[in-house]
XYZ file of C-alpha atoms in Angstrom:
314
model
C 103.369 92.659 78.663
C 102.331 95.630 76.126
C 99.939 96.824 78.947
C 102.483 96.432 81.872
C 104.925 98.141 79.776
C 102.271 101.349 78.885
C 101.168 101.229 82.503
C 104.707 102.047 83.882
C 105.917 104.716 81.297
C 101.948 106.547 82.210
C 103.480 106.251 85.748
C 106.775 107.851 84.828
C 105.402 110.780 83.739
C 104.315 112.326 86.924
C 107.652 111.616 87.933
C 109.457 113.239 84.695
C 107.550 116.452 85.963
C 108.280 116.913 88.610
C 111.418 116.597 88.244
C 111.446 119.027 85.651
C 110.095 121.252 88.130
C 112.758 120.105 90.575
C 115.692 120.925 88.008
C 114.344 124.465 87.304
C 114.220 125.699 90.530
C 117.560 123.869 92.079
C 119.126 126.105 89.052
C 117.344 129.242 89.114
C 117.295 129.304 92.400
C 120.751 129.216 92.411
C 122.537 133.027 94.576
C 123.605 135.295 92.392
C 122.723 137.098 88.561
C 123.351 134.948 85.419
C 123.455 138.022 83.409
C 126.513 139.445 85.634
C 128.811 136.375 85.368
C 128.106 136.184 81.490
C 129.276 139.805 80.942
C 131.876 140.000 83.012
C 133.587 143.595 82.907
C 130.781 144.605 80.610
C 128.234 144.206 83.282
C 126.756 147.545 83.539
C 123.305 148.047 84.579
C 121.800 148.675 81.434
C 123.660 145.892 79.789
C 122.562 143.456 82.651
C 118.721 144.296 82.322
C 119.231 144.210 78.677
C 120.368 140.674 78.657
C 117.689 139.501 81.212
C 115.155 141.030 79.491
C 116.866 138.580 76.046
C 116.466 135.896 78.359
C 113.692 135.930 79.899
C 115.095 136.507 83.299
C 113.429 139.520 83.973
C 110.318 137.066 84.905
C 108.827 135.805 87.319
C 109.833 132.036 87.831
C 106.495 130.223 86.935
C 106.651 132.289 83.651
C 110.330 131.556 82.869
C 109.255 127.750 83.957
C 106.325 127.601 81.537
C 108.210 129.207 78.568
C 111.549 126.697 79.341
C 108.695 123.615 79.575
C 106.778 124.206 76.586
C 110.553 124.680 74.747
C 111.721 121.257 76.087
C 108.429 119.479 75.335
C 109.100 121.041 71.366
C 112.378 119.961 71.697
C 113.966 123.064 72.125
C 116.263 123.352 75.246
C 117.228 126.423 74.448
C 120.557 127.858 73.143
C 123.680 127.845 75.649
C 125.083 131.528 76.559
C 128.586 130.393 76.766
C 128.980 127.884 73.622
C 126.100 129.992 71.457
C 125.236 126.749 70.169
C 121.923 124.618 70.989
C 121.634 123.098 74.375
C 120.481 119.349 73.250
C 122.936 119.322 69.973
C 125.587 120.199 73.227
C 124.301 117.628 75.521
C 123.538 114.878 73.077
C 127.093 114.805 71.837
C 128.272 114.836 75.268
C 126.050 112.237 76.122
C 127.263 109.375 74.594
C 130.128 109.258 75.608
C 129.110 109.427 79.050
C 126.824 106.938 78.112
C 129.824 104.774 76.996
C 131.342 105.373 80.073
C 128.456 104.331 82.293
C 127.515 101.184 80.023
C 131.086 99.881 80.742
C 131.205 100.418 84.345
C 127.400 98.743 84.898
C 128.707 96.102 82.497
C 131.823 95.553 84.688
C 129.604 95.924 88.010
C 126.893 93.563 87.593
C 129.410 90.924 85.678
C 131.626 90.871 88.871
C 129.090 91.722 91.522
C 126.771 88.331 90.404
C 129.810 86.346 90.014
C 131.312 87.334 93.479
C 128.156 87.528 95.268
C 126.910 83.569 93.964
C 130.184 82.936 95.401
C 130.041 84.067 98.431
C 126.571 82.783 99.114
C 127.676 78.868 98.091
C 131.008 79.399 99.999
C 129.362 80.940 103.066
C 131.808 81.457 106.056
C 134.512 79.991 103.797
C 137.407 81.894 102.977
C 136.283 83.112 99.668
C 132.875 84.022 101.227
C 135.059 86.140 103.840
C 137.622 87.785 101.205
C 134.558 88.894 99.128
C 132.899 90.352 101.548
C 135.841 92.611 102.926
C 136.303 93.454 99.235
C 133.197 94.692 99.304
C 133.317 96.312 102.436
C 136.745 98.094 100.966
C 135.205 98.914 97.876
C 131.933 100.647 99.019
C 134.141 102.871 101.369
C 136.772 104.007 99.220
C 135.680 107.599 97.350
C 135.517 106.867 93.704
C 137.622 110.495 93.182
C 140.142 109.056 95.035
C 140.306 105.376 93.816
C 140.657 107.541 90.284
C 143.654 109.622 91.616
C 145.264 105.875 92.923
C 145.065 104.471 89.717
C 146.228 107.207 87.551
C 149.206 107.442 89.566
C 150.297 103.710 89.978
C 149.043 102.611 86.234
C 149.417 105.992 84.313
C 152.422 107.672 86.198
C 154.570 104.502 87.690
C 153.966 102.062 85.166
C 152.516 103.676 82.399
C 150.673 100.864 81.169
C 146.911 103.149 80.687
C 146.522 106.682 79.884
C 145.494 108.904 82.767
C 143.228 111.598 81.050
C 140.976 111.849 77.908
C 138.876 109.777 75.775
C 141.421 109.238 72.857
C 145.057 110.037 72.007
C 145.942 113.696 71.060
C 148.262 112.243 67.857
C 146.734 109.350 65.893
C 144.407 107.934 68.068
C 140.320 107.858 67.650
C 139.840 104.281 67.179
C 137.791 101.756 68.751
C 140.553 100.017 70.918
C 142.285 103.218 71.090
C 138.771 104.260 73.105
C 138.842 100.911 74.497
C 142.181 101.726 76.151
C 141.581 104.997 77.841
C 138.214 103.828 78.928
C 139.263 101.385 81.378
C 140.902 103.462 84.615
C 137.561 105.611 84.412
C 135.174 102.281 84.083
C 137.061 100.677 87.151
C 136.619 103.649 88.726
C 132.890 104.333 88.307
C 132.128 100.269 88.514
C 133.595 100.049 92.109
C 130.548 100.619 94.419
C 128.163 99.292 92.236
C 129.985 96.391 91.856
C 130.284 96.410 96.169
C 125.977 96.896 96.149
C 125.263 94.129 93.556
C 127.800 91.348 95.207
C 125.607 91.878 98.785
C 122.275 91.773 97.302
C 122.763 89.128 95.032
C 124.686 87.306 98.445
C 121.518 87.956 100.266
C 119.097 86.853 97.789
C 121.313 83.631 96.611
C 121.008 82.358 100.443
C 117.380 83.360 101.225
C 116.853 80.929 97.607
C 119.362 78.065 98.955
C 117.296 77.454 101.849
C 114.121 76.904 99.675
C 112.404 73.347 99.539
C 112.362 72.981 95.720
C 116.445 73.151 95.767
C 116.950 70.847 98.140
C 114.598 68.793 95.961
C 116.358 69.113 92.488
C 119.550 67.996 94.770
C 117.486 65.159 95.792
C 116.598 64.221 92.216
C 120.794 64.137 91.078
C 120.738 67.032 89.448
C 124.661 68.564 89.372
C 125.220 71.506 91.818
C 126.391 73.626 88.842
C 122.617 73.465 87.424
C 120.744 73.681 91.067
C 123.611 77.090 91.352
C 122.929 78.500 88.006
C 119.691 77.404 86.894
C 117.625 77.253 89.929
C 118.843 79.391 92.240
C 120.364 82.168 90.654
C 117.532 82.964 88.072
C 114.890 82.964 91.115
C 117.909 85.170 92.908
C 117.855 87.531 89.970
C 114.411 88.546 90.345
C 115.035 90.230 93.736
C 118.493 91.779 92.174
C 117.412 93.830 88.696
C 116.033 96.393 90.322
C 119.285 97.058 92.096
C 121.427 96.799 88.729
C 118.332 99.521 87.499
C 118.818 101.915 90.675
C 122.825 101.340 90.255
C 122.440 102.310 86.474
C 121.180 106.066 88.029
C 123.771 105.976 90.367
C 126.332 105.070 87.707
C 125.233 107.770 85.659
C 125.261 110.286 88.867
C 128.622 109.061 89.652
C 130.243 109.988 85.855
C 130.459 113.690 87.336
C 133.105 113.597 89.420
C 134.628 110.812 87.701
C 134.998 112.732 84.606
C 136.429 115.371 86.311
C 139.267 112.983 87.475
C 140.002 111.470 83.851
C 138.858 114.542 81.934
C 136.270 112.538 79.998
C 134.517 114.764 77.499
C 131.091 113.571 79.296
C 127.950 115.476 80.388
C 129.507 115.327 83.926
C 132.631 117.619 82.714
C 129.928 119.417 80.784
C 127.976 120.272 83.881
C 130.929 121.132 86.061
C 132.066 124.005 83.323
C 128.345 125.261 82.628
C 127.430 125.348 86.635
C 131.089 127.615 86.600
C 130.218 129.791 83.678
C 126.372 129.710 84.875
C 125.395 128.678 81.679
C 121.535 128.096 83.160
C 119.740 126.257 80.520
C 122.716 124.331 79.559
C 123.255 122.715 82.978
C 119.104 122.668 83.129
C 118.849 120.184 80.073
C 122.159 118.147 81.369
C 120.703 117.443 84.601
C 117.561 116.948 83.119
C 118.401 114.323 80.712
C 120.474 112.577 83.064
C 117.225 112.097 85.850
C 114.715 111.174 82.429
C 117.926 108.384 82.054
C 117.114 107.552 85.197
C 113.831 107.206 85.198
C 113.986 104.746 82.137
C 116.880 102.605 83.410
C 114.955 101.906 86.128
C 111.713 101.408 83.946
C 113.805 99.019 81.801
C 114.967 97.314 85.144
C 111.416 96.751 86.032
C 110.346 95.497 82.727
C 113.124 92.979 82.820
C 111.798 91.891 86.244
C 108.673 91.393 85.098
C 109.619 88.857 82.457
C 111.727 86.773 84.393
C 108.699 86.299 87.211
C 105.352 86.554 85.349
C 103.867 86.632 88.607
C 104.632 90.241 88.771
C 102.447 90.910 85.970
């Protein structure tokens, strides 16, 4: 397992370079001077070559890529324009919360999306097998922004049972089931698709597994149908599902953007959506770049999991 474990993160290296690479030029790239928009009304020409030559912008890409790399690899992202304060101090603090965010909405989405889709595989062509899977259908449709707007203004406006913005009270609030509370309209929010892409995998693989020989032997041998369900079935079903909970995890993560947006959660997604506006460059650089490594090792953790549960992976 220690070499299968070694073997993947040497592979996910490539991978974290390039898209490095990727992230530097999708921002620099980007129409239009940095050094204008940070000035403002101060942007005269000398003041604008002045603060690309501080920058480094008065380079030519490869060199402002090698100088940014060799900074990130140190563990120096930089130092945002707009906050003047160290890009990784900024998007570590924002992180966890997005983090906190995301973990609750996977949590919810594979919890639900196993449960619904082992039922709709052992009802199949039932009614429960048939209300699932418009659920689904409903839920993988619906925009996530505007599932968000829905709630806040039927469980935050009409009824006022959750709050519709922030991650804790303005006056007195701060604690654990005070971040509890406003964390649930966001994680329902974020959890909905995944939740829709886990129940029809874990459908598919729970049937493909039904039709197998060895469980219509263990029914043979008297064994209950909760056991042949849960532990035949659905642990040779899971197999063929964790790497979908992995790839949801980077979707999750992706999805906290716009999602943040909606419930103003102080997340990297909010984060990103000021520093893109202000075009704060290296700040929006080591967001999105910590977001895709995330990525990269959800789905490495995915495949690690995999690998334990079927040793013939190895």
């Amino acid at each position: 397992m220690t070499a299968t474990i070694a073997k993947r993160l040497l592979a996910a290296i490539p991978v974290l370079f390039g898209l490095s690479i990727i992230v530097f030029l999708m921002i620099a790239l980007i129409p239009g001077d940095p050094a204008t928009a940070i000035l403002g009304s101060y942007a005269t020409p000398e003041n604008v070559a002045r603060l690309n030559a501080s920058l480094g912008l008065d380079k030519s890409l490869p060199q402002q890529y090698l100088a940014w790399i060799s900074g990130v690899l140190s563990g120096d992202f930089g130092r945002s324009y707009a906050l003047n304060r160290p890009v990784i101090d900024i998007v570590l603090e924002r992180f966890s919360a997005t983090l906190l965010l995301a973990g609750a909405s996977l949590l919810l989405a594979t919890v639900f999306g196993l449960l619904a889709g082992i039922v709709s595989a052992v009802r199949q062509f039932g009614f429960a097998d048939k209300a699932i899977t418009l659920a689904v259908l409903v839920g993988i449709s619906v925009p996530s922004f505007w599932l968000g707007l829905l709630l806040i203004l039927f469980f935050a406006v009409k009824i006022k049972l959750f709050p519709a913005s922030g991650m804790v009270a303005i006056y007195g609030g701060g604690g654990p089931l005070d971040i509890l509370h406003h964390l649930v309209l966001p994680a329902i929010t974020l959890a909905l698709v995944a939740t829709g892409v886990i129940a029809r995998l874990t459908r598919t693989a729970m049937l493909e597994v039904l039709r197998q020989d060895y469980i219509r032997t263990a029914r043979a041998k008297g064994l209950t149908e909760r056991r042949v369900i849960f532990r035949h079935a659905f642990m040779a079903a899971l197999v063929s599902v964790i790497p979908v909970i992995g790839i949801q995890a980077g979707f999750v993560l992706g999805g906290a953007v716009y999602v943040e947006t909606v419930f103003q959660w102080p997340g990297i997604g909010a984060m990103l959506v000021n520093a893109i506006s202000q075009r704060d460059i290296l700040l929006v650089q080591g967001g999105v770049l910590v977001v895709a490594a995330s990525y990269v090792l959800f789905n490495l953790l995915a495949d690690v999991c995999q690998t334990l549960l079927d040793p013939r992976l190895k």
